XYZ file of C-alpha atoms in Angstrom:
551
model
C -14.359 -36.029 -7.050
C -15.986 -34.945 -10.557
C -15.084 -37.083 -13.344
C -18.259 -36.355 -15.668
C -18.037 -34.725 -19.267
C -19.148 -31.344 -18.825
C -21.350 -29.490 -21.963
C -19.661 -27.172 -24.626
C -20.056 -23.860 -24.540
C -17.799 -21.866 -27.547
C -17.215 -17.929 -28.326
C -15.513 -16.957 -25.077
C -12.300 -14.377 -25.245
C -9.491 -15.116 -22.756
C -8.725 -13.007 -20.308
C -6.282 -13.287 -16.851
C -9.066 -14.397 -14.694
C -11.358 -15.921 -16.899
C -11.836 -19.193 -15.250
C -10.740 -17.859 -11.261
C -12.514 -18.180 -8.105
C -15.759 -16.296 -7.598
C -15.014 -13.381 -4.996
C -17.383 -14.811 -2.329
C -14.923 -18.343 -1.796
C -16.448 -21.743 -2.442
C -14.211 -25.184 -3.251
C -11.352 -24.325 -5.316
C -11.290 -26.901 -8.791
C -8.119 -28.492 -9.759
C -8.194 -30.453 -13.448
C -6.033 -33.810 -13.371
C -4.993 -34.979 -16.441
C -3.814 -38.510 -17.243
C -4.205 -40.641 -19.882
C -4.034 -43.840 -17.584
C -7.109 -43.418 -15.627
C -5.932 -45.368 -11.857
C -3.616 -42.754 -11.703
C -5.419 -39.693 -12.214
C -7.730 -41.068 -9.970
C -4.970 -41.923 -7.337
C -3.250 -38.176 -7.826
C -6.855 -36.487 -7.093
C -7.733 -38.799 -3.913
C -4.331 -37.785 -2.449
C -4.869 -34.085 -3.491
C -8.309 -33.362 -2.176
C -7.596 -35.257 1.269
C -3.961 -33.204 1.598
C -5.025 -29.404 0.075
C -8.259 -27.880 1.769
C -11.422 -26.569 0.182
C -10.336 -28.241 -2.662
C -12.327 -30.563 -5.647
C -10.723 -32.432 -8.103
C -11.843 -32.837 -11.860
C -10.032 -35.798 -13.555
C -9.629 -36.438 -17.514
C -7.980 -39.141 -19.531
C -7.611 -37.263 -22.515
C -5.860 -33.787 -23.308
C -8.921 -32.793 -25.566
C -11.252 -33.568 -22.977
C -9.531 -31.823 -20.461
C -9.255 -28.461 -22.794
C -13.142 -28.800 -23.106
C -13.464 -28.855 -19.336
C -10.990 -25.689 -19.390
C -13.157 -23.978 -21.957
C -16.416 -24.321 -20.540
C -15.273 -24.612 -16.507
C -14.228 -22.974 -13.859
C -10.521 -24.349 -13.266
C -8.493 -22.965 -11.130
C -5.432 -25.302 -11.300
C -4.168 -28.244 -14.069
C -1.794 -30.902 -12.775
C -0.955 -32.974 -16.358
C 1.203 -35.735 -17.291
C 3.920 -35.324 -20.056
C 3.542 -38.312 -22.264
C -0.074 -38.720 -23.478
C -1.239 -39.953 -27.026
C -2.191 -37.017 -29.594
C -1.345 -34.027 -27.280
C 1.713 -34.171 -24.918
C 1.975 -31.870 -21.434
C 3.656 -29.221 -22.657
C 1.354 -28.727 -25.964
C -1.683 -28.952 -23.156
C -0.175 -26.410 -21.495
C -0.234 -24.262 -24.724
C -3.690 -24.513 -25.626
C -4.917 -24.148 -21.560
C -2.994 -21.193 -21.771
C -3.900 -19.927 -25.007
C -7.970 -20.164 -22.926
C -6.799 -18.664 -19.699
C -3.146 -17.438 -19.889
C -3.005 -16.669 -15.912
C -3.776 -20.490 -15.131
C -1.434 -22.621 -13.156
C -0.216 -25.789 -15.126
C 1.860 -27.970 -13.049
C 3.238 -30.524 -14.946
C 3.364 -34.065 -12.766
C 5.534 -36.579 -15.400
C 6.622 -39.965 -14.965
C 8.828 -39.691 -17.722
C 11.522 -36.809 -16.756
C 14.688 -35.715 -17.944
C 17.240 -32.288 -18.306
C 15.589 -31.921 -21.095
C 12.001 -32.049 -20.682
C 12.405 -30.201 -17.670
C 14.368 -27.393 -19.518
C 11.351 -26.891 -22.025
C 9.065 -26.715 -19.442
C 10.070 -24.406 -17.454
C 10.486 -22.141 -20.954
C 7.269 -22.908 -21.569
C 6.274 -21.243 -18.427
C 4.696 -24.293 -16.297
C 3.970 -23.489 -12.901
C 6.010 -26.339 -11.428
C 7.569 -29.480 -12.474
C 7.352 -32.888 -10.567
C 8.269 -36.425 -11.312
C 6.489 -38.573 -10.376
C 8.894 -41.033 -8.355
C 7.772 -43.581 -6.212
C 6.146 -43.854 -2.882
C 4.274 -41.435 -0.721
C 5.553 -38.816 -0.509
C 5.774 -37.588 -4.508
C 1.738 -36.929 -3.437
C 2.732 -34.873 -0.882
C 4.834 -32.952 -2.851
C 2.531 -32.671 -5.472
C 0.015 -31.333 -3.160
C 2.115 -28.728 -1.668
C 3.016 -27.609 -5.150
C -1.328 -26.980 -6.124
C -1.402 -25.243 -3.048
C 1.383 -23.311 -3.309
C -0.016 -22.559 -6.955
C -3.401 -21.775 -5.662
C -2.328 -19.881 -3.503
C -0.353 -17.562 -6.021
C -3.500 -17.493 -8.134
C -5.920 -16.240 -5.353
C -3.300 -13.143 -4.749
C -2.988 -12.588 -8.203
C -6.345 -12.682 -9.023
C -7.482 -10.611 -5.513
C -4.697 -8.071 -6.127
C -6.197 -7.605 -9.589
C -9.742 -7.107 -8.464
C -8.539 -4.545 -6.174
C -6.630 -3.153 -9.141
C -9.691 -3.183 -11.583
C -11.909 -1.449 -8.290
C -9.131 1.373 -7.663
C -9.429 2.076 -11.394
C -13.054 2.005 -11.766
C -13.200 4.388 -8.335
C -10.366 6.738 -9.872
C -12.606 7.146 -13.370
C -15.738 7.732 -10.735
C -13.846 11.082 -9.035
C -13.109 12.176 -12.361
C -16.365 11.615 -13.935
C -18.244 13.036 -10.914
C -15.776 15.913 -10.149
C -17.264 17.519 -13.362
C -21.158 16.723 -12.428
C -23.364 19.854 -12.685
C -25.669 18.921 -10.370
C -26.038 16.999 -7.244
C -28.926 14.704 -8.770
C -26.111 13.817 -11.398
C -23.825 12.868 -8.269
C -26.395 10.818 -6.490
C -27.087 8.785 -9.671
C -23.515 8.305 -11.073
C -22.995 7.089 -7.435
C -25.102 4.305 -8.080
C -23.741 2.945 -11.711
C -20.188 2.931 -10.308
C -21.329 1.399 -7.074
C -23.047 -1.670 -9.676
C -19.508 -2.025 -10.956
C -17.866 -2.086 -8.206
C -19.303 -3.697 -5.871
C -21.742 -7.274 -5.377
C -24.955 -6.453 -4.125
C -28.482 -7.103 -5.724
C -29.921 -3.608 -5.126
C -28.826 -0.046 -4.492
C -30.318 3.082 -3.443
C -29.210 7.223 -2.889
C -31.090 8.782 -0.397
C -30.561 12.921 -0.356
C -31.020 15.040 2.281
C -33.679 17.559 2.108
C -33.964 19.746 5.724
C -34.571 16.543 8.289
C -36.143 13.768 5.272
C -33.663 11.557 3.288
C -35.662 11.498 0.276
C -34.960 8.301 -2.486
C -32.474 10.257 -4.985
C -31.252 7.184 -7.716
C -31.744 3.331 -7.467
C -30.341 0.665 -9.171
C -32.550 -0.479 -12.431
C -34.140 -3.652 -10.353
C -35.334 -1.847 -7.640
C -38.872 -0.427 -7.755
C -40.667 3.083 -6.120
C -42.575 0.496 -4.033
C -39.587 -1.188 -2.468
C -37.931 2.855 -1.060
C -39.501 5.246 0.741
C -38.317 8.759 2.838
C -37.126 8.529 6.430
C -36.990 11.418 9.102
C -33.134 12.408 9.979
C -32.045 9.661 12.636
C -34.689 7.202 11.557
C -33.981 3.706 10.896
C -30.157 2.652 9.556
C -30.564 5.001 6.275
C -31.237 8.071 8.714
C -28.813 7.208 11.461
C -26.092 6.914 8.907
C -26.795 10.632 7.783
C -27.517 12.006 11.367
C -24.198 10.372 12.894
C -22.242 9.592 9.454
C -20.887 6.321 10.551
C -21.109 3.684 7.705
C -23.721 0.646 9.350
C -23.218 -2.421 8.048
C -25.996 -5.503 8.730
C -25.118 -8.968 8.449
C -28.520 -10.216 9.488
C -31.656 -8.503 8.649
C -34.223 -11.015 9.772
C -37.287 -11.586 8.155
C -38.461 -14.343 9.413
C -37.805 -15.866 12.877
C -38.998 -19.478 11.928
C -36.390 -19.540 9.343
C -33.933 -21.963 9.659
C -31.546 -19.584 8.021
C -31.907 -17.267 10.850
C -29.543 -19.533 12.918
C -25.929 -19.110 10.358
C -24.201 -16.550 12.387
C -22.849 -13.532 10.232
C -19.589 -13.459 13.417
C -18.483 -16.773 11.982
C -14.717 -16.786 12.032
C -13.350 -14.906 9.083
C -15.597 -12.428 9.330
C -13.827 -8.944 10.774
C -15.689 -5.776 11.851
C -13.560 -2.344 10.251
C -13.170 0.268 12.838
C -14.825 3.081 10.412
C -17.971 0.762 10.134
C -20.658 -0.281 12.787
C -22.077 -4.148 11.880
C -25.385 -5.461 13.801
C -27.698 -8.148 13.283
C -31.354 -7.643 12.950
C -31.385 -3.604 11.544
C -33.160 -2.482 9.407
C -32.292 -1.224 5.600
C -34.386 1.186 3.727
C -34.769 -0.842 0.690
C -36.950 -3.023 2.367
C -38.800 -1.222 5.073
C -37.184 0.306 8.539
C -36.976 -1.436 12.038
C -36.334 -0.502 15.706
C -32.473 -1.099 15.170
C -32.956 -3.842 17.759
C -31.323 -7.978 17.197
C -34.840 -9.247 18.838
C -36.797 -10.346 15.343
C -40.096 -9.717 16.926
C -39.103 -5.946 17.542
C -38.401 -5.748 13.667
C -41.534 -4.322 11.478
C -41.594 -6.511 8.011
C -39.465 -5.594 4.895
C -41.255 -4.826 2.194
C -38.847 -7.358 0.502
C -38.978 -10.428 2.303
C -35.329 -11.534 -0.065
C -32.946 -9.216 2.214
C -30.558 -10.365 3.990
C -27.608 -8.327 4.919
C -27.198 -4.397 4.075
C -24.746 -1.739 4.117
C -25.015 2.101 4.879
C -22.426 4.972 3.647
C -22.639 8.217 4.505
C -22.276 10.603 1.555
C -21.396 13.024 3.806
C -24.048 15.472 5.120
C -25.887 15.072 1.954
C -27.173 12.055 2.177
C -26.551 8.261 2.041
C -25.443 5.187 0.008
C -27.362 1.976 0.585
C -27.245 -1.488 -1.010
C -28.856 -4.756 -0.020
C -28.080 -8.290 -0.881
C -29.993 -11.882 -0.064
C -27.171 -13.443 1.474
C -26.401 -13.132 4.824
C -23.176 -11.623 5.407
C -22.502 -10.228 2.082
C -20.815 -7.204 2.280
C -16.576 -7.649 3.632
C -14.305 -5.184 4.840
C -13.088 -4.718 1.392
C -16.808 -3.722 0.061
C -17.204 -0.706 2.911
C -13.535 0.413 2.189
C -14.657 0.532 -1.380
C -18.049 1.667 -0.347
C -16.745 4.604 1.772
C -14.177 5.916 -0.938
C -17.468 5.774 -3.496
C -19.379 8.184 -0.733
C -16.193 10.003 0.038
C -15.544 11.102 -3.895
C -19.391 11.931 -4.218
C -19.940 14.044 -1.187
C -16.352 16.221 -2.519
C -17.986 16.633 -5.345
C -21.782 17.551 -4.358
C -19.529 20.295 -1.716
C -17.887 21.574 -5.053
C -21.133 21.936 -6.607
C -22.400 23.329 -3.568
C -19.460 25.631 -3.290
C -19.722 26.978 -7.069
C -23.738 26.946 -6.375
C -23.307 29.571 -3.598
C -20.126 31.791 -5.401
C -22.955 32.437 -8.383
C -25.671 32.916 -5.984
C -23.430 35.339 -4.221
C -22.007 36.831 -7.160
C -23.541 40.249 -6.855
C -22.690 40.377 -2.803
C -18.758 39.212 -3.223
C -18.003 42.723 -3.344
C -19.575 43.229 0.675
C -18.451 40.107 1.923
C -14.497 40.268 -0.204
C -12.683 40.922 2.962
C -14.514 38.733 4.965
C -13.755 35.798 2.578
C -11.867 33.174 4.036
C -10.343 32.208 0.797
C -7.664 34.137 -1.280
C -9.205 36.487 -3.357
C -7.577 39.294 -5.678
C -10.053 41.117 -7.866
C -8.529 42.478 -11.069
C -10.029 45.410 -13.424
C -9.192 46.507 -16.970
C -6.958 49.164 -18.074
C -7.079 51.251 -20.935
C -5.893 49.372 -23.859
C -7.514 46.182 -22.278
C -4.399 45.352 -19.822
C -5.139 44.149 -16.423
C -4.819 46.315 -13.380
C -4.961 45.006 -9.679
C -8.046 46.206 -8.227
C -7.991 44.765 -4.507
C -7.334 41.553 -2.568
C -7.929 40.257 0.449
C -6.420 39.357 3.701
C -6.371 35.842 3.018
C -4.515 36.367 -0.272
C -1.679 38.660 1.268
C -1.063 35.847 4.310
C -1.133 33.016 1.711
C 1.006 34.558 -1.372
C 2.866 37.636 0.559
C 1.603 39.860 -1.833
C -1.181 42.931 -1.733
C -2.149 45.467 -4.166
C -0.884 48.135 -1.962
C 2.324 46.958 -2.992
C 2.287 45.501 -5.437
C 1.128 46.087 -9.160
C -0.739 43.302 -11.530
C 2.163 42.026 -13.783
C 4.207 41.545 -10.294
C 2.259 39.249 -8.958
C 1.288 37.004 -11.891
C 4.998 37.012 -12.606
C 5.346 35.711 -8.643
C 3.177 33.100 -8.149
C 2.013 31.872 -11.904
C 4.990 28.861 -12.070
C 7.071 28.266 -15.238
C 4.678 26.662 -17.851
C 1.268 26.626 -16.532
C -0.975 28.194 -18.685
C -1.870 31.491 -18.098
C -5.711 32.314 -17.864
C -6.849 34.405 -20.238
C -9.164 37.550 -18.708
C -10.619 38.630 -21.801
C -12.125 35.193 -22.686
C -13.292 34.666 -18.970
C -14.890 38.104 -19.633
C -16.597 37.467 -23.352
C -17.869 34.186 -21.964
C -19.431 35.708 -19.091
C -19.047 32.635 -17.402
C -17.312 31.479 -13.753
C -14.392 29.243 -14.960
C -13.060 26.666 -12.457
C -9.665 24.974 -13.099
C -7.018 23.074 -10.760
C -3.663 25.182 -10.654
C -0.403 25.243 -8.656
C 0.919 28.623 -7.457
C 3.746 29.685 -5.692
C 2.783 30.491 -2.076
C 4.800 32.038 0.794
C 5.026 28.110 2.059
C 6.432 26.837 -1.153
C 4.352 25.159 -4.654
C 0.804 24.589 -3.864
C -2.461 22.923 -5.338
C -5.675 25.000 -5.681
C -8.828 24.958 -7.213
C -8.708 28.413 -8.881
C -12.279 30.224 -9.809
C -12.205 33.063 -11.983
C -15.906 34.957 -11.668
C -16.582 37.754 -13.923
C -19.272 40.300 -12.497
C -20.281 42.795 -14.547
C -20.952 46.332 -13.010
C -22.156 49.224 -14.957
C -18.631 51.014 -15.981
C -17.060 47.521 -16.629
C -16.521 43.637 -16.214
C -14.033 42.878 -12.885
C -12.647 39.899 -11.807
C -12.554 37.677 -8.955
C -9.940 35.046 -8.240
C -11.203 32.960 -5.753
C -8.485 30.099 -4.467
C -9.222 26.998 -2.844
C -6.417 24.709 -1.460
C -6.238 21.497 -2.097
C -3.162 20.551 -1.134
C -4.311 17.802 1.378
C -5.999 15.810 -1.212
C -3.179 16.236 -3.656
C -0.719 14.720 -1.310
C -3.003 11.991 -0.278
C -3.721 10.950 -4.279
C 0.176 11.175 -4.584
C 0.736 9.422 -1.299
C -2.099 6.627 -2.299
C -0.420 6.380 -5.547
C 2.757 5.692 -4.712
C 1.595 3.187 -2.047
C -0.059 1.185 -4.807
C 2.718 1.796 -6.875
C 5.135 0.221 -4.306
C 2.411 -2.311 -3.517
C 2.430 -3.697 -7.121
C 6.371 -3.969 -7.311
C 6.497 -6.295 -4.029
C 4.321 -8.979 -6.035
C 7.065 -8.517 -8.446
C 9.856 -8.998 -5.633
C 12.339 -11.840 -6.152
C 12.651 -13.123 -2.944
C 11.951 -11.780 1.026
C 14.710 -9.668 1.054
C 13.773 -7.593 -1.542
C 10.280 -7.045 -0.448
C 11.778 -6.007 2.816
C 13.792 -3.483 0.865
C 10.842 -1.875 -0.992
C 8.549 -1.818 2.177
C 11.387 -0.047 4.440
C 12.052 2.398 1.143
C 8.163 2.798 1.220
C 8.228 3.509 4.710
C 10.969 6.345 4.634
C 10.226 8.272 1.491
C 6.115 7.754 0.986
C 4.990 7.850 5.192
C 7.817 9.824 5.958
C 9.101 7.404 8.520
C 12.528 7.955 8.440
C 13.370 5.379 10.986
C 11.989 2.390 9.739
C 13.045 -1.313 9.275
C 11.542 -4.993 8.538
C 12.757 -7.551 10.641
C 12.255 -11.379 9.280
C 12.416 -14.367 11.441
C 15.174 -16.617 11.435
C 14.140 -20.227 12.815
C 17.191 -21.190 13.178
C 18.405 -18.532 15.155
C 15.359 -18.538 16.757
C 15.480 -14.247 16.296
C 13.719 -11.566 14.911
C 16.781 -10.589 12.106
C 17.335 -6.953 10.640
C 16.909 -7.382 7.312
C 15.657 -4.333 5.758
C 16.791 -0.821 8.110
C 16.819 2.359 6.851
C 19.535 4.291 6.179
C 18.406 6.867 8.558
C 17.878 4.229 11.332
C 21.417 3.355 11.279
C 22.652 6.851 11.431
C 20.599 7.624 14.521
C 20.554 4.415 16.466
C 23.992 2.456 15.032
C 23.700 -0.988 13.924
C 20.474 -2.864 15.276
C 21.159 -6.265 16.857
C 19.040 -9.274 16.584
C 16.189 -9.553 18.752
C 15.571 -13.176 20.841
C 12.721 -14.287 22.679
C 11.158 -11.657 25.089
């Protein structure tokens, strides 16, 4: 128990999750307030011996205790109501007015209707009296737990908020790079906002060498270097593309360190990712892959402990190193992996749009051969459009050919109602390949593509290809994501089990297209497995669903 002044520090802006948890864990701080001192001090002994992984802070006076707010980490304040100065619920105010997400439960001797009724519209977390004997402790200590609780989903659910926005600004930044140097090194400043590591690295792939492509700011040329295709974690990740991550790299074998064990309980392996102790990491020098330390050539660094390896597809890899063992959590591949995942679409679209200009002057040979719709257009006299040719893959996909059909049939066919129409004679002047994302009405039904528009010039006059790509898949998983996180965010709204039950049956029907789906809660009482939440569609196919006992 902490009961010493802390030091002033002013000038900080509030913000939801100002004064929260650190990511990594560690004891959680609760801030008793009091102004008779035995009893603070008798609320935070019962507290920290009934709520785990906690540590108490006690204060005697309000203005003390909005100092410790201020400059601390706090991740719960349990106040009295009647104080000289400041009362509870003004407390509450200016904690609030600091960190407006805190929880403030307020534990008064003095209670009435009415004190509770202002509390509660002031927003307190809970409201206890304090009573006599025992059990008001208990009750108190259920309450900061329950609040703490609240606050770690809040505050985790809006870290994985803040990371899903950062990662959807990342695809949209990168999805216009120019180059795949530009991807490689935008890979790395989202990665530093994303995720907690002391250094990061790119490797590319050049032939069989993954060759250092971007690092993060702290890490020097001495501390990377290039590794043969299967070499090493950095090389195996690019040869097999499996994401490796290390919770041990040992350095030294006479370190007592060496003995924490990264498989302590709480720690879970994700199917997409291998996790070893002992590998090697390329910032840091490269190893037999084997747990036995004296098999394991030195690290450069002699600070690494743990590592983890992403794939960027067949282009290279994502690595980032940290000096605690065990660093990187399931959430931090997931994260890591989505990072790699955007970055390798982008360096294929870069490689895709590399190779149509390369090939520009050949399209004409290889047109029917192209996998990809294609229709190649040509100008008229009077500068209209004429349909010059298209493919195979463009008469199976859209039901259309220019044996057919003419120009103005087909745009008229597929173009939907209100999507711009692409202008020919400014693709033409600019003598540029344009690339934009379109929908277009296919023999299947409305469908995403990426549509590129290549001028090539030949010696009588400028034609046209329009090259579609589908991307239909990745449209419906960004939709289906979407949604999901959508739904997601309204079940922390939910008002009680029910309800969530509801939304997670609903999400089960119309986002996974399960149509028969249901959430079953347990009833103690009736020792059963109730249905609480069955879909519509359930009902009409299997009747109404019973409850289900033991076995």
């Amino acid at each position: 128990m902490e009961t010493d002044p802390t030091g002033g520090r002013d000038g900080r802006e509030a913000d939801a999750f100002r004064g929260s948890e650190p990511a990594g864990g560690g004891p959680r701080r609760v801030l008793l307030v009091d102004d008779e001192p035995g009893a603070a001090d008798l609320a935070a002994t019962h507290v920290e011996r009934l709520v785990d992984g906690v540590e108490t802070v006690t204060r005697t006076s309000p203005t003390e205790a909005i100092g410790v707010v201020a400059d601390d980490r706090v991740d719960c304040v349990v106040s009295d109501y009647n104080m000289p100065g400041i009362d509870g619920l003004e407390l509450l105010e200016e904690v609030r007015s600091i960190d407006p997400g805190l929880p403030f439960v307020l534990f008064t001797g003095r209670g009435s209707e009415e004190i509770a009724s202002e509390a509660i519209s002031a927003g307190v977390t809970d409201y206890l009296q304090k009573g006599v004997g025992r059990d008001r402790y208990e009750m108190l200590a259920n309450s900061v737990e329950n609040a703490l609780d609240r606050r770690r989903a809040e505050r985790d659910l809006w870290e994985v908020n803040a990371k899903v926005a950062a990662i959807h600004e990342f695809a949209t930044e990168v999805s216009g790079a120019e180059s795949a140097g530009e991807v490689f090194e935008r890979v790395v400043d989202a990665a530093e906002e994303i995720l907690s590591f002391d250094r990061c690295v790119t490797a590319r792939r050049r032939g069989d060498r993954l060759v250092p492509e971007a690092r993060s700011e702290n890490v020097s040329e001495d501390e990377v270097r290039t590794f043969d295709l299967g070499e090493g974690v950095v090389g195996t990740t690019v040869a097999d593309e499996r994401t490796i991550v290390v919770d041990n790299l040992s350095v030294d074998p006479a370190d007592p360190n060496e003995l924490e064990d990264p498989k302590s309980p709480g720690r879970s392996n994700p199917e997409t990712a291998d996790r070893s102790a002992g590998s090697d990491a390329e910032i840091g020098g490269d190893g037999s892959g084997s747990a036995d330390a004296e098999e394991l050539a030195d690290p450069v660094a002699d600070d690494i402990r743990s590592a983890i390896s992403v794939p960027i597809g067949p282009y290279g890899s994502f690595q980032a190193v940290s000096d605690g063992y065990a660093a990187f959590d399931d959430g931090d591949v997931e994260f890591a992996e989505l990072l790699a995942a955007h970055a390798a679409d982008a360096l294929e679209q870069i490689e895709t749009e590399n190779a149509l200009r390369a090939e520009r002057d050949r399209l004409s040979a290889l047109f029917e051969d192209l996998p990809l719709p294609v229709a190649r257009t040509g100008s008229e006299n009077g500068g209209e459009r004429r349909l010059d040719a298209t493919n195979e893959a463009f008469e199976e996909t859209f039901g259309f050919s220019e044996a057919e059909h003419d120009y103005g049939t087909i745009r008229e066919a597929i173009v939907p109602d209100g999507d711009a129409h692409i202008d020919p004679g400014a693709v033409i002047a600019d003598d540029e390949p344009l690339r934009r994302e379109v929908q277009r009405r296919t023999a299947d039904g409305l469908r995403d593509f990426i549509l590129n528009v290549i001028p090539v010039e030949r010696p009588d006059e400028t034609i046209i290809y329009n090259v579609y790509a589908d991307i239909g898949e990745q449209k419906r998983v960004e939709r289906t994501l979407r949604r999901l996180h959508e739904t997601t965010r309204e079940m922390f709204r939910g008002g009680d089990r029910e309800e969530i039950a509801t939304l997670a049956a609903r999400a089960a029907v119309d986002i996974l297209e399960f149509p028969s789906s249901g959430v079953r809660l347990h009833d103690p009482d009736a020792e059963a497995l109730l249905p609480t939440a069955i879909s519509r569609e359930a009902t009409e196919a299997l009747g109404e669903r019973p409850a289900f006992g033991p076995g």
